[in-house]
């Protein structure tokens, strides 16, 4: 029997390289862009005048957290911007903003509103930004880029490169503790089933073994070391308490969010 006739898509934890991850992410997000925005766009700010900057499913919003500081008159870069809801919110605070994403499909979803808000969109890999050194006062990303690359240190190094001295970097990622728990919102999602210390990626592959999606795990300590190695000075590690009511988003829910953190926000300055 031809092995291809019995092969099935697979899901598991294993090592996966940088190039393979990038190819999978571009394809996956391009294909899912429209559905993702239909499902999550309202929460992310499409339903609000001027959009929104929400740091994660837990509901922490920049208008309350003030992690980016005063934005008026600042040059700001968003990486992993998706449909650029966050960038549009920043533009509404008086900043000059550029939004980038690996996925052209995601950028197309936000092209009209971004144009109206005066936010230029750039399709690029966050590991190699086509932007000059020391061009921005603030670089940020809300659940963009960092969890979806095998070499997050390259993204952080690029963020530091384009930041001006004293500039602010902020990024939200799934809280590393989530790696040890099943990705479900109910009580079964409160039992540790996997090692927190296993750095193998979560990988989805098709019947031919081609990676179609990958998400990479780092511990809290890993993130601190990567920030420092990039030349950034850690200012804060924010673990938002649950503030999204009865909303459910994948494994995020009120039940889990009131017991364990779901998001980690990394806040650092360039030396």
PDB file of C-alpha atoms in Angstrom:
ATOM      1  CA  UNK A   1       0.000   0.000   0.000  1.00  0.00           C
ATOM      2  CA  UNK A   2       1.202   3.501  -0.838  1.00  0.00           C
ATOM      3  CA  UNK A   3       2.167   5.169   2.477  1.00  0.00           C
ATOM      4  CA  UNK A   4       0.552   8.411   1.278  1.00  0.00           C
ATOM      5  CA  UNK A   5      -2.813   6.642   1.237  1.00  0.00           C
ATOM      6  CA  UNK A   6      -2.669   5.973   4.989  1.00  0.00           C
ATOM      7  CA  UNK A   7      -0.872   9.131   6.159  1.00  0.00           C
ATOM      8  CA  UNK A   8      -2.928  11.532   8.270  1.00  0.00           C
ATOM      9  CA  UNK A   9      -2.505  15.107   9.476  1.00  0.00           C
ATOM     10  CA  UNK A  10      -0.692  15.204  12.798  1.00  0.00           C
ATOM     11  CA  UNK A  11      -0.513  17.361  15.923  1.00  0.00           C
ATOM     12  CA  UNK A  12       2.252  17.182  18.495  1.00  0.00           C
ATOM     13  CA  UNK A  13       5.263  18.719  20.207  1.00  0.00           C
ATOM     14  CA  UNK A  14       8.601  18.608  18.435  1.00  0.00           C
ATOM     15  CA  UNK A  15      11.478  20.730  17.246  1.00  0.00           C
ATOM     16  CA  UNK A  16      10.884  22.723  14.070  1.00  0.00           C
ATOM     17  CA  UNK A  17      13.262  25.076  12.290  1.00  0.00           C
ATOM     18  CA  UNK A  18      13.017  28.793  11.608  1.00  0.00           C
ATOM     19  CA  UNK A  19      12.471  28.650   7.843  1.00  0.00           C
ATOM     20  CA  UNK A  20       9.857  25.918   8.125  1.00  0.00           C
ATOM     21  CA  UNK A  21       8.037  27.892  10.806  1.00  0.00           C
ATOM     22  CA  UNK A  22       7.991  31.103   8.738  1.00  0.00           C
ATOM     23  CA  UNK A  23       6.599  29.315   5.670  1.00  0.00           C
ATOM     24  CA  UNK A  24       3.885  27.650   7.737  1.00  0.00           C
ATOM     25  CA  UNK A  25       2.860  30.863   9.490  1.00  0.00           C
ATOM     26  CA  UNK A  26       2.611  32.903   6.314  1.00  0.00           C
ATOM     27  CA  UNK A  27       0.427  30.263   4.668  1.00  0.00           C
ATOM     28  CA  UNK A  28      -1.753  29.644   7.743  1.00  0.00           C
ATOM     29  CA  UNK A  29      -2.462  33.299   8.537  1.00  0.00           C
ATOM     30  CA  UNK A  30      -3.096  34.161   4.888  1.00  0.00           C
ATOM     31  CA  UNK A  31      -5.692  31.376   4.711  1.00  0.00           C
ATOM     32  CA  UNK A  32      -7.305  32.205   8.069  1.00  0.00           C
ATOM     33  CA  UNK A  33      -7.215  36.016   7.866  1.00  0.00           C
ATOM     34  CA  UNK A  34     -10.844  36.670   6.929  1.00  0.00           C
ATOM     35  CA  UNK A  35     -12.286  34.083   9.333  1.00  0.00           C
ATOM     36  CA  UNK A  36     -10.020  35.277  12.160  1.00  0.00           C
ATOM     37  CA  UNK A  37     -11.196  38.854  11.753  1.00  0.00           C
ATOM     38  CA  UNK A  38     -14.857  37.808  11.597  1.00  0.00           C
ATOM     39  CA  UNK A  39     -14.438  35.823  14.799  1.00  0.00           C
ATOM     40  CA  UNK A  40     -12.232  38.166  16.815  1.00  0.00           C
ATOM     41  CA  UNK A  41     -12.370  41.562  15.094  1.00  0.00           C
ATOM     42  CA  UNK A  42     -14.971  43.069  17.412  1.00  0.00           C
ATOM     43  CA  UNK A  43     -12.969  42.130  20.534  1.00  0.00           C
ATOM     44  CA  UNK A  44      -9.787  43.499  18.955  1.00  0.00           C
ATOM     45  CA  UNK A  45     -11.368  46.862  18.319  1.00  0.00           C
ATOM     46  CA  UNK A  46     -13.112  46.836  14.945  1.00  0.00           C
ATOM     47  CA  UNK A  47     -16.422  47.545  16.680  1.00  0.00           C
ATOM     48  CA  UNK A  48     -15.097  50.642  18.471  1.00  0.00           C
ATOM     49  CA  UNK A  49     -14.552  54.091  16.964  1.00  0.00           C
ATOM     50  CA  UNK A  50     -10.804  54.567  16.600  1.00  0.00           C
ATOM     51  CA  UNK A  51     -10.196  50.840  17.149  1.00  0.00           C
ATOM     52  CA  UNK A  52      -8.473  49.569  20.302  1.00  0.00           C
ATOM     53  CA  UNK A  53      -5.228  48.255  21.739  1.00  0.00           C
ATOM     54  CA  UNK A  54      -5.971  45.190  23.829  1.00  0.00           C
ATOM     55  CA  UNK A  55      -2.993  43.233  25.174  1.00  0.00           C
ATOM     56  CA  UNK A  56      -4.720  39.850  25.173  1.00  0.00           C
ATOM     57  CA  UNK A  57      -7.891  37.832  25.688  1.00  0.00           C
ATOM     58  CA  UNK A  58      -7.731  38.692  29.396  1.00  0.00           C
ATOM     59  CA  UNK A  59      -8.960  42.173  28.449  1.00  0.00           C
ATOM     60  CA  UNK A  60      -6.100  44.455  29.559  1.00  0.00           C
ATOM     61  CA  UNK A  61      -6.281  47.597  27.402  1.00  0.00           C
ATOM     62  CA  UNK A  62      -3.525  50.119  26.816  1.00  0.00           C
ATOM     63  CA  UNK A  63      -5.842  53.000  27.680  1.00  0.00           C
ATOM     64  CA  UNK A  64      -5.816  51.609  31.237  1.00  0.00           C
ATOM     65  CA  UNK A  65      -2.330  50.072  31.419  1.00  0.00           C
ATOM     66  CA  UNK A  66      -0.247  52.917  29.880  1.00  0.00           C
ATOM     67  CA  UNK A  67       2.628  50.547  29.102  1.00  0.00           C
ATOM     68  CA  UNK A  68       3.696  52.501  26.001  1.00  0.00           C
ATOM     69  CA  UNK A  69       3.825  55.891  27.699  1.00  0.00           C
ATOM     70  CA  UNK A  70       2.776  59.165  26.081  1.00  0.00           C
ATOM     71  CA  UNK A  71       2.256  58.521  22.370  1.00  0.00           C
ATOM     72  CA  UNK A  72       1.552  62.003  21.028  1.00  0.00           C
ATOM     73  CA  UNK A  73       4.149  63.015  18.454  1.00  0.00           C
ATOM     74  CA  UNK A  74       6.032  59.708  18.770  1.00  0.00           C
ATOM     75  CA  UNK A  75       7.250  57.434  15.976  1.00  0.00           C
ATOM     76  CA  UNK A  76       5.772  53.996  16.644  1.00  0.00           C
ATOM     77  CA  UNK A  77       6.186  50.587  15.003  1.00  0.00           C
ATOM     78  CA  UNK A  78       3.812  47.658  15.426  1.00  0.00           C
ATOM     79  CA  UNK A  79       5.158  44.235  14.436  1.00  0.00           C
ATOM     80  CA  UNK A  80       2.852  41.283  13.920  1.00  0.00           C
ATOM     81  CA  UNK A  81       0.068  43.795  13.480  1.00  0.00           C
ATOM     82  CA  UNK A  82      -2.546  41.555  11.867  1.00  0.00           C
ATOM     83  CA  UNK A  83      -5.330  43.848  10.651  1.00  0.00           C
ATOM     84  CA  UNK A  84      -3.640  46.766  12.475  1.00  0.00           C
ATOM     85  CA  UNK A  85      -6.378  47.492  15.007  1.00  0.00           C
ATOM     86  CA  UNK A  86      -3.730  48.365  17.615  1.00  0.00           C
ATOM     87  CA  UNK A  87      -1.781  50.584  15.229  1.00  0.00           C
ATOM     88  CA  UNK A  88      -4.940  52.508  14.382  1.00  0.00           C
ATOM     89  CA  UNK A  89      -5.609  53.109  18.065  1.00  0.00           C
ATOM     90  CA  UNK A  90      -2.058  54.395  18.533  1.00  0.00           C
ATOM     91  CA  UNK A  91      -2.477  56.718  15.537  1.00  0.00           C
ATOM     92  CA  UNK A  92      -5.586  58.089  17.221  1.00  0.00           C
ATOM     93  CA  UNK A  93      -3.422  59.100  20.176  1.00  0.00           C
ATOM     94  CA  UNK A  94      -1.383  61.406  17.934  1.00  0.00           C
ATOM     95  CA  UNK A  95       1.514  59.111  17.002  1.00  0.00           C
ATOM     96  CA  UNK A  96       3.078  58.445  13.596  1.00  0.00           C
ATOM     97  CA  UNK A  97       2.646  54.691  13.170  1.00  0.00           C
ATOM     98  CA  UNK A  98       3.895  51.978  10.816  1.00  0.00           C
ATOM     99  CA  UNK A  99       2.312  48.508  11.035  1.00  0.00           C
ATOM    100  CA  UNK A 100       4.002  45.339   9.759  1.00  0.00           C
ATOM    101  CA  UNK A 101       3.005  41.706   9.466  1.00  0.00           C
ATOM    102  CA  UNK A 102       4.305  38.554   7.814  1.00  0.00           C
ATOM    103  CA  UNK A 103       0.862  37.782   6.395  1.00  0.00           C
ATOM    104  CA  UNK A 104      -0.327  39.788   3.411  1.00  0.00           C
ATOM    105  CA  UNK A 105      -3.776  38.320   3.980  1.00  0.00           C
ATOM    106  CA  UNK A 106      -3.990  39.803   7.462  1.00  0.00           C
ATOM    107  CA  UNK A 107      -2.797  43.203   6.279  1.00  0.00           C
ATOM    108  CA  UNK A 108      -5.373  43.198   3.490  1.00  0.00           C
ATOM    109  CA  UNK A 109      -8.093  42.687   6.114  1.00  0.00           C
ATOM    110  CA  UNK A 110      -7.127  45.978   7.726  1.00  0.00           C
ATOM    111  CA  UNK A 111      -6.065  47.920   4.638  1.00  0.00           C
ATOM    112  CA  UNK A 112      -9.127  50.156   4.333  1.00  0.00           C
ATOM    113  CA  UNK A 113      -9.338  51.246   7.972  1.00  0.00           C
ATOM    114  CA  UNK A 114      -5.543  51.655   8.146  1.00  0.00           C
ATOM    115  CA  UNK A 115      -5.579  53.918   5.090  1.00  0.00           C
ATOM    116  CA  UNK A 116      -8.319  56.020   6.649  1.00  0.00           C
ATOM    117  CA  UNK A 117      -6.287  56.308   9.865  1.00  0.00           C
ATOM    118  CA  UNK A 118      -3.108  57.236   8.000  1.00  0.00           C
ATOM    119  CA  UNK A 119      -1.253  54.072   9.030  1.00  0.00           C
ATOM    120  CA  UNK A 120       1.089  52.631   6.354  1.00  0.00           C
ATOM    121  CA  UNK A 121       1.207  48.822   6.201  1.00  0.00           C
ATOM    122  CA  UNK A 122       4.374  46.852   5.411  1.00  0.00           C
ATOM    123  CA  UNK A 123       4.452  43.131   4.651  1.00  0.00           C
ATOM    124  CA  UNK A 124       7.709  41.706   6.045  1.00  0.00           C
ATOM    125  CA  UNK A 125       9.322  39.196   8.370  1.00  0.00           C
ATOM    126  CA  UNK A 126       9.756  40.648  11.866  1.00  0.00           C
ATOM    127  CA  UNK A 127      13.135  38.885  12.006  1.00  0.00           C
ATOM    128  CA  UNK A 128      14.451  41.180   9.243  1.00  0.00           C
ATOM    129  CA  UNK A 129      12.690  44.545   9.309  1.00  0.00           C
ATOM    130  CA  UNK A 130      13.240  46.677   6.172  1.00  0.00           C
ATOM    131  CA  UNK A 131      13.518  49.789   8.322  1.00  0.00           C
ATOM    132  CA  UNK A 132      16.433  52.025   9.356  1.00  0.00           C
ATOM    133  CA  UNK A 133      18.275  51.943  12.666  1.00  0.00           C
ATOM    134  CA  UNK A 134      16.992  54.089  15.538  1.00  0.00           C
ATOM    135  CA  UNK A 135      13.875  55.174  13.639  1.00  0.00           C
ATOM    136  CA  UNK A 136      11.223  54.664  16.345  1.00  0.00           C
ATOM    137  CA  UNK A 137      10.448  55.779  19.871  1.00  0.00           C
ATOM    138  CA  UNK A 138       8.189  52.798  20.550  1.00  0.00           C
ATOM    139  CA  UNK A 139       8.026  49.257  19.148  1.00  0.00           C
ATOM    140  CA  UNK A 140       5.226  46.961  20.283  1.00  0.00           C
ATOM    141  CA  UNK A 141       3.279  43.845  19.421  1.00  0.00           C
ATOM    142  CA  UNK A 142       0.139  42.341  20.921  1.00  0.00           C
ATOM    143  CA  UNK A 143       0.339  38.558  20.479  1.00  0.00           C
ATOM    144  CA  UNK A 144       2.194  39.092  17.208  1.00  0.00           C
ATOM    145  CA  UNK A 145       5.367  37.531  15.826  1.00  0.00           C
ATOM    146  CA  UNK A 146       7.105  36.361  19.020  1.00  0.00           C
ATOM    147  CA  UNK A 147       5.135  33.179  19.787  1.00  0.00           C
ATOM    148  CA  UNK A 148       5.200  32.204  16.113  1.00  0.00           C
ATOM    149  CA  UNK A 149       8.935  32.177  15.370  1.00  0.00           C
ATOM    150  CA  UNK A 150      11.597  29.615  16.220  1.00  0.00           C
ATOM    151  CA  UNK A 151      14.203  32.326  16.767  1.00  0.00           C
ATOM    152  CA  UNK A 152      12.507  35.003  18.872  1.00  0.00           C
ATOM    153  CA  UNK A 153      15.880  36.497  19.703  1.00  0.00           C
ATOM    154  CA  UNK A 154      16.139  37.750  16.110  1.00  0.00           C
ATOM    155  CA  UNK A 155      12.818  39.567  16.431  1.00  0.00           C
ATOM    156  CA  UNK A 156      13.902  41.194  19.686  1.00  0.00           C
ATOM    157  CA  UNK A 157      17.269  42.165  18.208  1.00  0.00           C
ATOM    158  CA  UNK A 158      15.505  43.814  15.262  1.00  0.00           C
ATOM    159  CA  UNK A 159      13.138  45.645  17.607  1.00  0.00           C
ATOM    160  CA  UNK A 160      16.126  46.941  19.574  1.00  0.00           C
ATOM    161  CA  UNK A 161      17.918  47.946  16.370  1.00  0.00           C
ATOM    162  CA  UNK A 162      15.099  50.165  15.122  1.00  0.00           C
ATOM    163  CA  UNK A 163      14.480  51.705  18.558  1.00  0.00           C
ATOM    164  CA  UNK A 164      16.082  54.976  19.559  1.00  0.00           C
ATOM    165  CA  UNK A 165      18.088  55.020  22.810  1.00  0.00           C
ATOM    166  CA  UNK A 166      15.641  55.131  25.696  1.00  0.00           C
ATOM    167  CA  UNK A 167      12.850  53.854  23.445  1.00  0.00           C
ATOM    168  CA  UNK A 168      10.143  51.562  24.764  1.00  0.00           C
ATOM    169  CA  UNK A 169       9.464  47.966  23.696  1.00  0.00           C
ATOM    170  CA  UNK A 170       6.348  46.092  24.793  1.00  0.00           C
ATOM    171  CA  UNK A 171       5.026  42.718  23.683  1.00  0.00           C
ATOM    172  CA  UNK A 172       2.302  40.385  24.895  1.00  0.00           C
ATOM    173  CA  UNK A 173       2.644  36.623  24.545  1.00  0.00           C
ATOM    174  CA  UNK A 174       0.680  33.655  25.867  1.00  0.00           C
ATOM    175  CA  UNK A 175       1.729  33.226  29.474  1.00  0.00           C
ATOM    176  CA  UNK A 176       4.350  30.444  29.600  1.00  0.00           C
ATOM    177  CA  UNK A 177       2.379  28.690  32.343  1.00  0.00           C
ATOM    178  CA  UNK A 178      -0.282  27.899  29.744  1.00  0.00           C
ATOM    179  CA  UNK A 179       2.168  25.520  28.071  1.00  0.00           C
ATOM    180  CA  UNK A 180       1.707  23.034  30.920  1.00  0.00           C
ATOM    181  CA  UNK A 181      -2.111  23.067  30.711  1.00  0.00           C
ATOM    182  CA  UNK A 182      -4.540  21.752  28.078  1.00  0.00           C
ATOM    183  CA  UNK A 183      -5.778  24.500  25.755  1.00  0.00           C
ATOM    184  CA  UNK A 184      -9.418  24.229  26.845  1.00  0.00           C
ATOM    185  CA  UNK A 185     -11.492  26.725  28.871  1.00  0.00           C
ATOM    186  CA  UNK A 186     -13.222  24.331  31.311  1.00  0.00           C
ATOM    187  CA  UNK A 187     -12.068  22.578  34.473  1.00  0.00           C
ATOM    188  CA  UNK A 188     -10.154  20.000  32.465  1.00  0.00           C
ATOM    189  CA  UNK A 189      -7.919  22.907  31.456  1.00  0.00           C
ATOM    190  CA  UNK A 190      -6.774  23.363  35.057  1.00  0.00           C
ATOM    191  CA  UNK A 191      -4.773  20.138  35.330  1.00  0.00           C
ATOM    192  CA  UNK A 192      -1.085  20.126  34.434  1.00  0.00           C
ATOM    193  CA  UNK A 193      -0.512  17.610  31.642  1.00  0.00           C
ATOM    194  CA  UNK A 194       2.746  18.765  30.061  1.00  0.00           C
ATOM    195  CA  UNK A 195       6.163  19.881  31.221  1.00  0.00           C
ATOM    196  CA  UNK A 196       6.596  23.647  31.539  1.00  0.00           C
ATOM    197  CA  UNK A 197      10.258  23.092  30.683  1.00  0.00           C
ATOM    198  CA  UNK A 198       9.681  21.337  27.331  1.00  0.00           C
ATOM    199  CA  UNK A 199      10.784  23.841  24.681  1.00  0.00           C
ATOM    200  CA  UNK A 200       9.619  21.734  21.733  1.00  0.00           C
ATOM    201  CA  UNK A 201       7.128  23.588  19.550  1.00  0.00           C
ATOM    202  CA  UNK A 202       3.441  22.810  19.212  1.00  0.00           C
ATOM    203  CA  UNK A 203       3.260  21.660  15.591  1.00  0.00           C
ATOM    204  CA  UNK A 204       0.440  20.873  13.198  1.00  0.00           C
ATOM    205  CA  UNK A 205       1.430  19.057   9.995  1.00  0.00           C
ATOM    206  CA  UNK A 206      -0.455  17.803   6.958  1.00  0.00           C
ATOM    207  CA  UNK A 207      -0.581  14.205   5.731  1.00  0.00           C
ATOM    208  CA  UNK A 208       2.743  14.683   3.942  1.00  0.00           C
ATOM    209  CA  UNK A 209       4.504  15.896   7.074  1.00  0.00           C
ATOM    210  CA  UNK A 210       4.649  19.533   5.954  1.00  0.00           C
ATOM    211  CA  UNK A 211       4.297  21.903   8.898  1.00  0.00           C
ATOM    212  CA  UNK A 212       1.119  23.972   8.558  1.00  0.00           C
ATOM    213  CA  UNK A 213       1.206  25.769  11.934  1.00  0.00           C
ATOM    214  CA  UNK A 214       3.715  26.102  14.761  1.00  0.00           C
ATOM    215  CA  UNK A 215       3.779  27.876  18.087  1.00  0.00           C
ATOM    216  CA  UNK A 216       6.942  28.129  20.157  1.00  0.00           C
ATOM    217  CA  UNK A 217       7.290  28.069  23.937  1.00  0.00           C
ATOM    218  CA  UNK A 218       9.708  29.947  26.186  1.00  0.00           C
ATOM    219  CA  UNK A 219       9.693  30.069  29.967  1.00  0.00           C
ATOM    220  CA  UNK A 220       9.487  33.393  31.806  1.00  0.00           C
ATOM    221  CA  UNK A 221      13.227  33.169  32.408  1.00  0.00           C
ATOM    222  CA  UNK A 222      13.845  32.518  28.715  1.00  0.00           C
ATOM    223  CA  UNK A 223      12.001  35.713  27.815  1.00  0.00           C
ATOM    224  CA  UNK A 224      14.015  37.786  30.281  1.00  0.00           C
ATOM    225  CA  UNK A 225      17.299  36.400  28.974  1.00  0.00           C
ATOM    226  CA  UNK A 226      16.285  37.059  25.361  1.00  0.00           C
ATOM    227  CA  UNK A 227      15.354  40.663  26.154  1.00  0.00           C
ATOM    228  CA  UNK A 228      18.671  41.271  27.896  1.00  0.00           C
ATOM    229  CA  UNK A 229      20.639  39.610  25.077  1.00  0.00           C
ATOM    230  CA  UNK A 230      18.958  42.000  22.613  1.00  0.00           C
ATOM    231  CA  UNK A 231      20.255  44.999  24.554  1.00  0.00           C
ATOM    232  CA  UNK A 232      16.970  45.816  26.260  1.00  0.00           C
ATOM    233  CA  UNK A 233      16.493  46.700  29.924  1.00  0.00           C
ATOM    234  CA  UNK A 234      13.521  44.928  31.491  1.00  0.00           C
ATOM    235  CA  UNK A 235      11.116  47.384  33.147  1.00  0.00           C
ATOM    236  CA  UNK A 236       8.146  45.163  33.946  1.00  0.00           C
ATOM    237  CA  UNK A 237       6.591  41.747  33.436  1.00  0.00           C
ATOM    238  CA  UNK A 238       2.836  42.267  33.508  1.00  0.00           C
ATOM    239  CA  UNK A 239       0.475  39.359  34.235  1.00  0.00           C
ATOM    240  CA  UNK A 240      -3.028  40.744  33.668  1.00  0.00           C
ATOM    241  CA  UNK A 241      -5.877  39.589  35.857  1.00  0.00           C
ATOM    242  CA  UNK A 242      -9.020  38.441  34.082  1.00  0.00           C
ATOM    243  CA  UNK A 243     -11.163  41.322  32.841  1.00  0.00           C
ATOM    244  CA  UNK A 244     -13.170  39.886  29.945  1.00  0.00           C
ATOM    245  CA  UNK A 245     -16.306  38.757  31.757  1.00  0.00           C
ATOM    246  CA  UNK A 246     -17.764  35.567  30.333  1.00  0.00           C
ATOM    247  CA  UNK A 247     -15.812  35.715  27.068  1.00  0.00           C
ATOM    248  CA  UNK A 248     -14.149  32.509  25.859  1.00  0.00           C
ATOM    249  CA  UNK A 249     -11.236  32.484  23.414  1.00  0.00           C
ATOM    250  CA  UNK A 250      -9.613  29.099  22.942  1.00  0.00           C
ATOM    251  CA  UNK A 251      -8.306  28.127  26.370  1.00  0.00           C
ATOM    252  CA  UNK A 252      -8.958  31.575  27.829  1.00  0.00           C
ATOM    253  CA  UNK A 253     -12.034  31.836  30.029  1.00  0.00           C
ATOM    254  CA  UNK A 254     -13.223  33.429  33.245  1.00  0.00           C
ATOM    255  CA  UNK A 255     -12.814  30.126  35.099  1.00  0.00           C
ATOM    256  CA  UNK A 256      -9.151  29.835  34.162  1.00  0.00           C
ATOM    257  CA  UNK A 257      -8.381  33.533  34.067  1.00  0.00           C
ATOM    258  CA  UNK A 258      -9.399  34.087  37.684  1.00  0.00           C
ATOM    259  CA  UNK A 259      -7.024  31.317  38.817  1.00  0.00           C
ATOM    260  CA  UNK A 260      -3.955  31.448  36.568  1.00  0.00           C
ATOM    261  CA  UNK A 261      -2.500  34.098  34.240  1.00  0.00           C
ATOM    262  CA  UNK A 262      -3.183  33.715  30.524  1.00  0.00           C
ATOM    263  CA  UNK A 263      -0.988  36.508  29.176  1.00  0.00           C
ATOM    264  CA  UNK A 264       2.501  37.856  29.872  1.00  0.00           C
ATOM    265  CA  UNK A 265       3.367  41.394  28.751  1.00  0.00           C
ATOM    266  CA  UNK A 266       7.088  42.045  28.366  1.00  0.00           C
ATOM    267  CA  UNK A 267       8.030  45.714  28.910  1.00  0.00           C
ATOM    268  CA  UNK A 268      11.591  46.906  28.293  1.00  0.00           C
ATOM    269  CA  UNK A 269      13.573  49.956  27.238  1.00  0.00           C
ATOM    270  CA  UNK A 270      16.529  50.220  24.911  1.00  0.00           C
ATOM    271  CA  UNK A 271      19.663  51.119  26.828  1.00  0.00           C
TER     272      UNK A 271
END
